[in-house]
């Protein structure tokens, strides 16, 4: 038959393993606010440490060995101290949600004040039996000032409840409920444990509350990942559709029709380039990963070969590929190349030159797309309230670059000065082939 302490220890060992697993998952989780992630990781680690101390205190309770003598004292003192640290960490976690940047975290300092007094009392108890005593049989018993240890924790808990209620709009409904559970269950446990002894109810309720908190956060992160995937898919579709423009297709087909009578071989090549161009656009709809730079350059070359048929000598193309062999999102280069041709060079009186250059920068792969066309006012483009078809396509590429490989886009231009587009993909995110 199991004794109370055996049940406590069994549950606490399981709780330690859970908290360590949750801390690891929470720390490496992506897409979460770094400050909140660190505070939450701290909660799980502190809870694991408290359970470890409490387990040691129960296991070696009444042991007459030297190890038992020290572990009972360290275990009990550790439980009290970590409980106060948990109050500080949970307050910091709430502040990371409700406080704005540069706002003073006065609630955290108040929690530190009460917890500091509690920790000081715990340390004093190791020499004078204020909060508890450990008798000659190595058994823990409560001291005359035991209730003071719980009284010191109550103001911090009430402060957290007030803060959570006051800023409840900062939390989603499920997160708000589980945070109330996390704050209220220990309060009830403290009241119970102040009058009864034999079950580690405070540690049990803390662990169960953190399990609920972990579950809600895991569900929320899964939802965010699904939403992000859906958003990326929508952006890919918009980018592809923005490139397959009716007027471009009409121009290509009309040019091919003309070549059928004048130059059959040129017409066949144009048809091949056009079919490959459409195929690469449609393939990008189903692509869920990065693609080699070479494939992107092939798509660009097919597009430019078709535009070259229409513009002739008015379109000059220069390639300078120094850096290659890395990955980037599909349909990254073509929107910028098409804008350079359609909105820059085609509108210039005598056409111009389009240059595509790649090189390895200090911290990133760099792709530069330059044209000496008519240019445009960048400030006007950035502040435009109703973006046109071209602008939406560029913004989607910018978002996909950042989401898939932390890439960035910078555009410099001016009326009559041409346009320079610089795409940077950090070395650590541009996967090598």
Coordinates of C-alpha atoms in Angstrom, one line a residue:
X1 CA 0.0 0.0 0.0
X2 CA 1.4 3.4 -1.0
X3 CA 2.0 6.1 1.6
X4 CA 1.2 9.8 1.1
X5 CA 4.9 10.7 0.6
X6 CA 5.3 8.0 -2.1
X7 CA 2.3 9.3 -4.0
X8 CA 3.7 12.8 -3.7
X9 CA 7.1 11.8 -5.0
X10 CA 5.7 9.8 -7.8
X11 CA 3.7 12.7 -9.1
X12 CA 6.5 15.1 -8.5
X13 CA 9.0 13.0 -10.5
X14 CA 6.5 12.9 -13.4
X15 CA 6.0 16.7 -13.0
X16 CA 9.8 17.3 -13.2
X17 CA 10.0 15.4 -16.5
X18 CA 7.0 17.3 -17.9
X19 CA 8.3 20.7 -16.9
X20 CA 11.8 20.0 -18.4
X21 CA 10.2 18.9 -21.6
X22 CA 7.9 21.9 -21.7
X23 CA 10.8 24.3 -20.9
X24 CA 12.8 22.9 -23.8
X25 CA 9.9 23.1 -26.3
X26 CA 9.0 26.6 -25.1
X27 CA 12.5 27.9 -25.4
X28 CA 13.1 26.6 -29.0
X29 CA 9.6 27.5 -30.2
X30 CA 9.7 30.0 -33.1
X31 CA 7.3 32.9 -33.8
X32 CA 6.8 33.7 -30.2
X33 CA 7.8 36.9 -28.4
X34 CA 11.3 36.4 -27.1
X35 CA 10.6 38.0 -23.7
X36 CA 7.5 36.0 -23.1
X37 CA 9.2 32.8 -24.2
X38 CA 12.0 33.3 -21.8
X39 CA 9.7 34.1 -18.8
X40 CA 7.5 31.0 -19.6
X41 CA 10.6 28.9 -19.9
X42 CA 11.7 30.2 -16.5
X43 CA 8.3 29.2 -15.0
X44 CA 8.8 25.6 -16.1
X45 CA 12.4 25.4 -15.0
X46 CA 11.6 26.9 -11.6
X47 CA 8.7 24.5 -11.1
X48 CA 10.9 21.6 -12.0
X49 CA 13.4 22.8 -9.4
X50 CA 10.8 23.2 -6.8
X51 CA 9.5 19.6 -7.4
X52 CA 13.0 18.3 -7.2
X53 CA 13.6 20.0 -3.8
X54 CA 10.2 18.8 -2.5
X55 CA 10.9 15.2 -3.7
X56 CA 14.3 15.2 -1.9
X57 CA 12.6 16.5 1.3
X58 CA 10.0 13.7 1.2
X59 CA 12.4 10.9 0.3
X60 CA 15.0 11.6 3.0
X61 CA 12.4 12.7 5.6
X62 CA 13.4 10.9 8.9
X63 CA 16.7 9.6 7.4
X64 CA 19.5 9.5 9.9
X65 CA 22.3 9.4 7.3
X66 CA 24.6 12.4 6.6
X67 CA 23.1 12.7 3.1
X68 CA 19.6 12.6 4.5
X69 CA 20.5 15.3 7.1
X70 CA 21.6 17.8 4.4
X71 CA 19.1 16.9 1.7
X72 CA 16.1 17.4 4.0
X73 CA 17.3 20.9 5.0
X74 CA 18.3 21.8 1.4
X75 CA 15.0 20.4 0.0
X76 CA 12.7 22.3 2.4
X77 CA 14.7 25.5 2.1
X78 CA 14.7 25.2 -1.7
X79 CA 10.9 24.7 -1.8
X80 CA 10.3 28.0 0.1
X81 CA 12.9 29.9 -1.9
X82 CA 11.7 28.7 -5.3
X83 CA 8.1 29.4 -4.4
X84 CA 9.1 33.1 -4.0
X85 CA 11.0 33.0 -7.2
X86 CA 8.0 31.6 -9.0
X87 CA 6.0 34.6 -7.8
X88 CA 8.6 36.9 -9.4
X89 CA 8.8 34.9 -12.7
X90 CA 5.0 34.7 -13.0
X91 CA 4.7 38.5 -12.5
X92 CA 7.4 39.1 -15.1
X93 CA 5.5 36.8 -17.5
X94 CA 2.3 38.8 -17.1
X95 CA 4.2 42.1 -17.4
X96 CA 5.7 40.9 -20.7
X97 CA 2.1 40.7 -22.1
X98 CA 0.5 43.8 -20.6
X99 CA 3.4 46.3 -20.5
X100 CA 4.4 48.4 -23.5
X101 CA 7.9 49.1 -24.5
X102 CA 9.8 51.5 -22.2
X103 CA 7.0 51.2 -19.6
X104 CA 8.1 50.8 -16.0
X105 CA 7.5 47.3 -14.6
X106 CA 6.6 48.4 -11.1
X107 CA 4.6 45.3 -10.4
X108 CA 7.7 43.2 -10.9
X109 CA 9.6 45.2 -8.4
X110 CA 6.8 44.9 -5.8
X111 CA 6.8 41.1 -6.3
X112 CA 10.6 41.2 -5.9
X113 CA 10.2 43.1 -2.6
X114 CA 7.8 40.7 -1.0
X115 CA 9.7 37.7 -2.4
X116 CA 13.0 39.1 -1.1
X117 CA 11.6 39.3 2.4
X118 CA 10.4 35.7 2.2
X119 CA 13.7 34.5 0.9
X120 CA 15.5 36.3 3.7
X121 CA 13.2 34.8 6.3
X122 CA 13.8 31.3 4.8
X123 CA 17.6 31.8 5.0
X124 CA 17.2 33.0 8.6
X125 CA 15.2 29.9 9.4
X126 CA 18.2 27.8 8.7
X127 CA 19.7 29.2 12.0
X128 CA 16.6 30.2 14.0
X129 CA 13.4 28.1 13.6
X130 CA 11.1 30.9 12.5
X131 CA 9.1 29.4 9.6
X132 CA 9.8 25.7 10.3
X133 CA 12.1 23.4 12.2
X134 CA 13.7 20.1 11.6
X135 CA 13.9 18.0 14.8
X136 CA 16.5 15.4 15.9
X137 CA 14.7 12.7 14.0
X138 CA 15.2 14.7 10.8
X139 CA 11.5 15.4 10.5
X140 CA 10.1 18.7 9.2
X141 CA 7.6 20.6 11.4
X142 CA 6.1 24.0 11.1
X143 CA 7.4 26.9 13.1
X144 CA 5.6 29.7 14.9
X145 CA 6.0 32.1 12.0
X146 CA 4.9 29.6 9.3
X147 CA 1.8 31.5 8.3
X148 CA 3.9 34.6 7.6
X149 CA 5.6 32.7 4.7
X150 CA 2.2 32.4 3.0
X151 CA 1.0 35.9 4.0
X152 CA 4.1 37.3 2.2
X153 CA 3.0 35.5 -1.0
X154 CA -0.6 36.7 -1.0
X155 CA 0.0 40.4 -1.9
X156 CA 2.0 39.3 -5.0
X157 CA -0.8 36.9 -6.0
X158 CA -3.5 39.5 -5.6
X159 CA -1.4 42.0 -7.6
X160 CA -1.2 39.4 -10.4
X161 CA -5.0 38.8 -10.3
X162 CA -5.6 42.6 -10.5
X163 CA -3.1 43.0 -13.3
X164 CA -4.7 40.1 -15.3
X165 CA -8.2 41.4 -14.8
X166 CA -7.3 45.0 -15.6
X167 CA -5.5 44.0 -18.8
X168 CA -7.7 41.0 -19.8
X169 CA -8.2 42.4 -23.3
X170 CA -4.5 41.7 -24.0
X171 CA -5.2 37.9 -23.8
X172 CA -7.2 35.6 -25.9
X173 CA -10.2 33.9 -24.1
X174 CA -8.6 30.5 -23.6
X175 CA -5.3 32.0 -22.4
X176 CA -7.1 34.3 -20.0
X177 CA -9.0 31.4 -18.5
X178 CA -5.9 29.2 -18.0
X179 CA -4.0 32.2 -16.4
X180 CA -6.8 32.7 -13.9
X181 CA -6.6 28.9 -13.1
X182 CA -2.9 29.2 -12.7
X183 CA -3.2 32.2 -10.3
X184 CA -6.3 31.0 -8.3
X185 CA -5.5 27.3 -7.8
X186 CA -2.3 28.1 -5.8
X187 CA -4.2 30.6 -3.7
X188 CA -6.7 27.9 -2.7
X189 CA -3.8 25.5 -2.2
X190 CA -2.0 28.0 0.1
X191 CA -5.2 28.5 2.2
X192 CA -5.6 24.7 2.5
X193 CA -2.0 24.0 3.2
X194 CA -1.8 26.7 5.9
X195 CA -4.1 24.5 8.1
X196 CA -3.4 21.0 6.8
X197 CA -0.1 19.1 6.3
X198 CA 0.7 15.8 4.6
X199 CA 0.1 16.5 0.9
X200 CA 2.1 18.8 -1.3
X201 CA -1.0 20.4 -2.6
X202 CA 0.7 23.7 -3.7
X203 CA 3.2 21.9 -5.9
X204 CA 0.5 19.7 -7.3
X205 CA -1.7 22.6 -8.3
X206 CA 1.2 24.6 -9.7
X207 CA 2.2 21.7 -11.9
X208 CA -1.4 21.0 -13.1
X209 CA -1.8 24.8 -13.8
X210 CA 1.4 24.9 -15.8
X211 CA 0.3 21.8 -17.8
X212 CA -2.9 23.7 -18.8
X213 CA -0.8 26.8 -19.7
X214 CA 1.5 24.6 -21.8
X215 CA -1.4 23.0 -23.6
X216 CA -3.1 26.3 -24.5
X217 CA 0.2 27.7 -25.8
X218 CA 0.9 24.6 -27.9
X219 CA -2.6 24.8 -29.4
X220 CA -2.2 28.5 -30.1
X221 CA 1.2 28.0 -31.8
X222 CA -0.3 25.2 -33.9
X223 CA -3.1 27.6 -35.0
X224 CA -0.5 30.3 -35.9
X225 CA 1.6 27.9 -37.9
X226 CA -1.5 26.7 -39.9
X227 CA -2.5 30.4 -40.4
X228 CA 1.0 31.3 -41.5
X229 CA 1.0 28.3 -44.0
X230 CA -2.3 29.4 -45.4
X231 CA -1.1 33.0 -45.7
X232 CA 2.0 31.9 -47.6
X233 CA 0.0 29.8 -49.9
X234 CA -2.3 32.7 -50.7
X235 CA 0.7 35.0 -51.3
X236 CA 2.2 32.4 -53.7
X237 CA -1.0 32.2 -55.7
X238 CA -1.2 36.0 -55.9
X239 CA 2.4 36.3 -56.9
X240 CA 2.0 33.7 -59.7
X241 CA -1.3 35.2 -60.9
X242 CA 0.3 38.7 -60.9
X243 CA 3.0 37.4 -63.3
X244 CA 0.7 35.7 -65.8
X245 CA -0.9 38.9 -67.1
X246 CA -3.3 38.8 -70.0
X247 CA -1.6 41.6 -72.0
X248 CA 1.7 39.9 -71.7
X249 CA 0.3 36.6 -73.0
X250 CA -1.5 38.4 -75.9
X251 CA 1.8 40.1 -76.9
X252 CA 3.7 36.8 -76.8
X253 CA 1.1 35.0 -78.8
X254 CA 0.9 37.8 -81.4
X255 CA 4.6 37.7 -81.7
X256 CA 4.7 34.0 -82.2
X257 CA 1.9 34.2 -84.8
X258 CA 4.0 36.8 -86.7
X259 CA 7.1 34.5 -86.4
X260 CA 5.3 31.5 -87.8
X261 CA 5.3 33.2 -91.2
X262 CA 8.7 34.9 -91.0
X263 CA 10.9 32.5 -89.0
X264 CA 9.6 29.1 -88.1
X265 CA 12.6 28.1 -86.0
X266 CA 12.3 31.3 -83.9
X267 CA 8.6 30.6 -83.5
X268 CA 9.3 27.1 -82.2
X269 CA 11.8 28.4 -79.7
X270 CA 9.4 31.1 -78.6
X271 CA 6.7 28.5 -78.1
X272 CA 9.1 26.3 -76.1
X273 CA 10.2 29.3 -73.9
X274 CA 6.6 30.3 -73.4
X275 CA 5.4 26.8 -72.3
X276 CA 8.4 26.5 -69.9
X277 CA 7.7 29.9 -68.5
X278 CA 4.0 29.0 -67.8
X279 CA 5.1 25.7 -66.3
X280 CA 7.6 27.3 -63.9
X281 CA 4.8 29.7 -62.8
X282 CA 2.4 27.0 -62.2
X283 CA 5.0 24.8 -60.5
X284 CA 5.6 27.5 -57.9
X285 CA 1.9 27.2 -56.8
X286 CA 2.6 23.7 -55.4
X287 CA 6.2 24.4 -54.1
X288 CA 6.4 24.5 -50.3
X289 CA 10.1 24.9 -50.1
X290 CA 13.0 27.0 -51.3
X291 CA 14.3 26.5 -54.8
X292 CA 17.8 26.8 -56.3
X293 CA 18.9 30.2 -57.6
X294 CA 19.6 28.5 -61.0
X295 CA 15.9 27.6 -61.4
X296 CA 14.9 31.2 -60.7
X297 CA 17.4 32.4 -63.2
X298 CA 16.0 30.0 -65.8
X299 CA 12.5 31.4 -65.3
X300 CA 13.9 34.9 -65.6
X301 CA 15.8 34.0 -68.8
X302 CA 12.7 32.6 -70.5
X303 CA 10.6 35.7 -69.6
X304 CA 13.3 38.0 -70.9
X305 CA 13.7 36.0 -74.1
X306 CA 10.0 36.5 -74.8
X307 CA 10.3 40.2 -74.1
X308 CA 13.3 40.4 -76.3
X309 CA 11.2 39.2 -79.2
X310 CA 8.9 42.1 -78.8
X311 CA 11.4 44.9 -77.9
X312 CA 14.4 43.8 -80.0
X313 CA 17.5 45.9 -79.6
X314 CA 15.7 48.2 -77.2
X315 CA 16.2 45.6 -74.5
X316 CA 19.8 44.8 -73.5
X317 CA 20.4 42.1 -70.8
X318 CA 23.5 41.7 -68.7
X319 CA 24.2 38.7 -66.4
X320 CA 27.0 38.8 -63.8
X321 CA 26.5 35.7 -61.6
X322 CA 29.4 35.5 -59.1
X323 CA 27.6 33.8 -56.2
X324 CA 25.5 30.7 -56.8
X325 CA 24.5 27.4 -55.3
X326 CA 22.0 28.6 -52.7
X327 CA 18.2 28.5 -52.2
X328 CA 15.5 31.2 -52.2
X329 CA 11.7 31.3 -52.4
X330 CA 10.2 30.5 -55.8
X331 CA 9.1 33.5 -57.9
X332 CA 11.4 35.9 -56.1
X333 CA 13.3 37.5 -59.0
X334 CA 10.7 37.6 -61.8
X335 CA 8.4 40.2 -60.3
X336 CA 11.2 42.7 -60.0
X337 CA 12.6 41.8 -63.5
X338 CA 9.1 42.2 -65.0
X339 CA 8.6 45.6 -63.3
X340 CA 12.0 46.7 -64.6
X341 CA 11.1 45.8 -68.1
X342 CA 7.4 46.8 -68.2
X343 CA 7.5 49.9 -66.1
X344 CA 11.0 51.1 -66.5
X345 CA 12.7 50.1 -69.9
X346 CA 9.6 49.7 -72.1
X347 CA 8.5 53.3 -71.2
X348 CA 11.9 54.8 -72.0
X349 CA 12.2 56.4 -75.4
X350 CA 15.1 54.2 -76.5
X351 CA 14.7 51.2 -74.1
X352 CA 17.8 50.4 -72.0
X353 CA 19.8 47.8 -70.1
X354 CA 18.7 45.4 -67.5
X355 CA 21.5 43.9 -65.3
X356 CA 21.2 40.9 -62.9
X357 CA 24.2 40.5 -60.6
X358 CA 24.8 38.2 -57.7
X359 CA 27.6 38.3 -55.2
X360 CA 28.4 37.1 -51.6
X361 CA 28.3 40.1 -49.2
X362 CA 29.7 40.2 -45.7
X363 CA 26.7 38.5 -44.1
X364 CA 24.3 37.6 -46.9
X365 CA 23.9 36.5 -50.5
X366 CA 23.2 39.6 -52.5
X367 CA 21.1 39.8 -55.7
X368 CA 21.0 43.1 -57.5
X369 CA 18.5 43.9 -60.3
X370 CA 19.3 47.2 -62.1
X371 CA 17.7 49.0 -64.9
X372 CA 18.3 52.5 -66.5
X373 CA 14.7 53.1 -67.3
X374 CA 12.4 56.0 -66.4
X375 CA 12.5 55.2 -62.6
X376 CA 9.9 56.3 -60.1
X377 CA 9.4 58.1 -56.8
X378 CA 10.1 55.6 -54.1
X379 CA 8.6 57.7 -51.3
X380 CA 5.3 58.0 -53.3
X381 CA 5.3 54.2 -53.8
X382 CA 5.8 53.5 -50.1
X383 CA 3.1 55.9 -49.0
X384 CA 0.5 55.0 -51.6
X385 CA -2.8 54.2 -49.9
X386 CA -4.4 52.1 -52.7
X387 CA -1.6 49.9 -54.1
X388 CA -1.9 48.8 -57.7
X389 CA -1.4 45.3 -59.1
X390 CA 2.3 45.8 -59.4
X391 CA 2.7 47.0 -55.8
X392 CA 0.7 44.1 -54.3
X393 CA 2.9 41.6 -56.2
X394 CA 6.1 43.2 -54.8
X395 CA 4.8 43.3 -51.3
X396 CA 3.9 39.6 -51.4
X397 CA 7.4 38.8 -52.6
X398 CA 8.8 40.9 -49.7
X399 CA 6.7 39.0 -47.1
X400 CA 7.5 35.6 -48.6
X401 CA 11.2 36.4 -48.6
X402 CA 11.1 37.3 -44.9
X403 CA 8.9 34.4 -43.8
X404 CA 10.8 31.7 -45.7
X405 CA 14.4 32.7 -45.3
X406 CA 14.6 36.0 -43.4
X407 CA 15.4 37.8 -46.7
X408 CA 15.0 41.5 -47.2
X409 CA 14.4 43.8 -50.2
X410 CA 15.5 47.4 -50.6
X411 CA 14.5 49.5 -53.6
X412 CA 16.2 52.8 -54.7
X413 CA 15.0 54.8 -57.6
X414 CA 14.1 58.3 -58.8
X415 CA 12.3 59.7 -61.8
X416 CA 14.7 59.6 -64.8
X417 CA 17.4 57.7 -62.7
X418 CA 16.5 54.1 -63.2
X419 CA 15.9 51.6 -60.4
X420 CA 18.1 49.3 -58.3
X421 CA 16.6 46.4 -56.4
X422 CA 18.8 44.7 -53.8
X423 CA 17.7 41.3 -52.4
X424 CA 19.7 40.0 -49.4
X425 CA 19.4 36.4 -48.1
X426 CA 21.4 35.7 -44.8
X427 CA 24.0 33.0 -45.2
X428 CA 22.4 31.0 -42.4
X429 CA 19.0 31.0 -44.0
X430 CA 19.9 30.6 -47.7
X431 CA 20.3 26.8 -47.7
X432 CA 23.2 25.5 -49.7
X433 CA 22.7 22.9 -52.3

